[in-house]
Amino acid sequence: MTGKIDEKKYFLGYQSEWLDDDSPVKIWEKSRRIGATYVQSYEDVRDCILGRYPSVWFSSADDSAAKEYIRYCVQWAGIFDAVINEGVIKKRNGQNAYRITFFNGSRITALSSNPKSFRSKGGKVCLDEFAHHHHQQELWKAARPVITWGYPVRILSTHNGKLNMFYDFLDQIRKGELGWSLHRTDINDALRDGLLEKILGRRVRKAEKDKWLDELRAGCADEYSWQEEYLCVPVDEATAFLTYDLITSCVAEQSASAAKEAVCALGIDIGRSHDLTVVWAMCRSEGLFLTKEVRVLRSLSFREQRREIEKMISGHNAIGVCIDSTGLGMQLGEELCEKYGERMVEKFVFTSKSKAEAAYHLKAKMQEGVVKFPADKEAIASLHSVTITHTRSGVVSIGAPRTESGHADHFWALALALRAAMNVNTVELKPRSGKLRLERNHRPGKRR
């Protein structure tokens, strides 16, 4: 039956690749507006006309998407010159199911996202915009058994963050934990395959493509909508200042075991009732910035915090300290300065500018591969919690949500530890009047 239709006339390269893939389960990580549902409807109509499956069950995220899918199916049936019956099935819950039945008895039904609609159904299953379904686990639980009976499953979706089954499936496939077939098409891939030429019905110059992309991007609510809906980048990673890949590349167990005598510095992010106080001890050895200890001080008074910090300074022979002296940390910073001197202790005040400088400096050193720390789940979560936002006016903001686990406290402690370690690059220890005196031979950056 497919001989009656020249598929190349209707489909672009990435769509043909999807059609040619007969894997039992295939999943499509896709951009909007690339014709994914369009080509899926063709595959489903073709399968029904050829008698491959008695039924196709299509689940959409909303009613309008179900109607559009059925309209595509009716269109393809007409092109195939296939006789069909079309109708609407009323559901008790007020939701509709749209069905077309072919001359050979096979049928296509477009259902709501209600998981109960899939119970005890046999046949091919298509889950459209799966990441946007409200009850993904229940929906998958209901749809999954069709694979056992030899029927295929098709999953298509744009991204909707990372806390969903769609992202989990992609992650498992890429790790080799799921043997499903994965397709990925962002808007740039589609353009390279001739999407705009297909839309306009003529040849298109590069300038026209660029203008079309700019208009598409301008129509997005913000930069993250663009990244997620058109570039196949989950908004979690799009907004994360440090990606998981970058963070995990810096993990090194017992990184400072071979550098016990190296110059050590502390970075301290101060908290009290809601946030944590985190003290990050870092040493510099052979060009690397190695973590010696990360200590979290929970629900301690400032007096108790000072006592613990002084123990760490003494225990690690620290010769440089950078402490958060914004708000709550102001008094503690002054007290440490009085005891150890301003040449050893830097009181760091967080402003939009200083936060950005410290954050980008940390990121740059991590990208260079010279910052190392242990695989601590709490610390890694804190590092990944920091987000970067860009307004349309070009203003950059770095921040993190405040949760029960803190407010990116590990991130800022690490950033301050790196700053302190850089500032004590070369230090001589000289006694004077029974007190420790520091003389810096080199200071990479002027203190602020």
Short mmCIF file of N, CA and C in Angstrom, two decimals, residues 249-250 361-371:
data_model
loop_
_atom_site.label_atom_id
_atom_site.label_comp_id
_atom_site.label_asym_id
_atom_site.label_seq_id
_atom_site.Cartn_x
_atom_site.Cartn_y
_atom_site.Cartn_z
N SER A 249 32.78 16.03 36.57
CA SER A 249 34.14 15.98 36.03
C SER A 249 35.18 16.45 37.05
N CYS A 250 34.72 17.15 38.09
CA CYS A 250 35.63 17.67 39.12
C CYS A 250 35.70 16.77 40.34
N HIS A 361 34.50 32.91 38.23
CA HIS A 361 35.88 32.48 38.47
C HIS A 361 35.91 31.00 38.85
N LEU A 362 34.98 30.59 39.71
CA LEU A 362 34.90 29.18 40.08
C LEU A 362 34.59 28.32 38.85
N LYS A 363 33.62 28.75 38.06
CA LYS A 363 33.24 27.97 36.88
C LYS A 363 34.42 27.83 35.91
N ALA A 364 35.15 28.91 35.71
CA ALA A 364 36.30 28.87 34.80
C ALA A 364 37.34 27.87 35.26
N LYS A 365 37.64 27.87 36.56
CA LYS A 365 38.63 26.94 37.10
C LYS A 365 38.13 25.49 37.03
N MET A 366 36.82 25.29 37.23
CA MET A 366 36.27 23.95 37.09
C MET A 366 36.38 23.48 35.64
N GLN A 367 36.12 24.37 34.71
CA GLN A 367 36.23 24.01 33.30
C GLN A 367 37.67 23.71 32.91
N GLU A 368 38.62 24.34 33.60
CA GLU A 368 40.03 24.03 33.37
C GLU A 368 40.42 22.68 33.96
N GLY A 369 39.57 22.15 34.83
CA GLY A 369 39.84 20.85 35.45
C GLY A 369 40.79 20.90 36.61
N VAL A 370 40.95 22.08 37.24
CA VAL A 370 41.93 22.20 38.33
C VAL A 370 41.28 22.22 39.71
N VAL A 371 39.95 22.23 39.78
CA VAL A 371 39.24 22.20 41.06
C VAL A 371 38.75 20.79 41.31
#
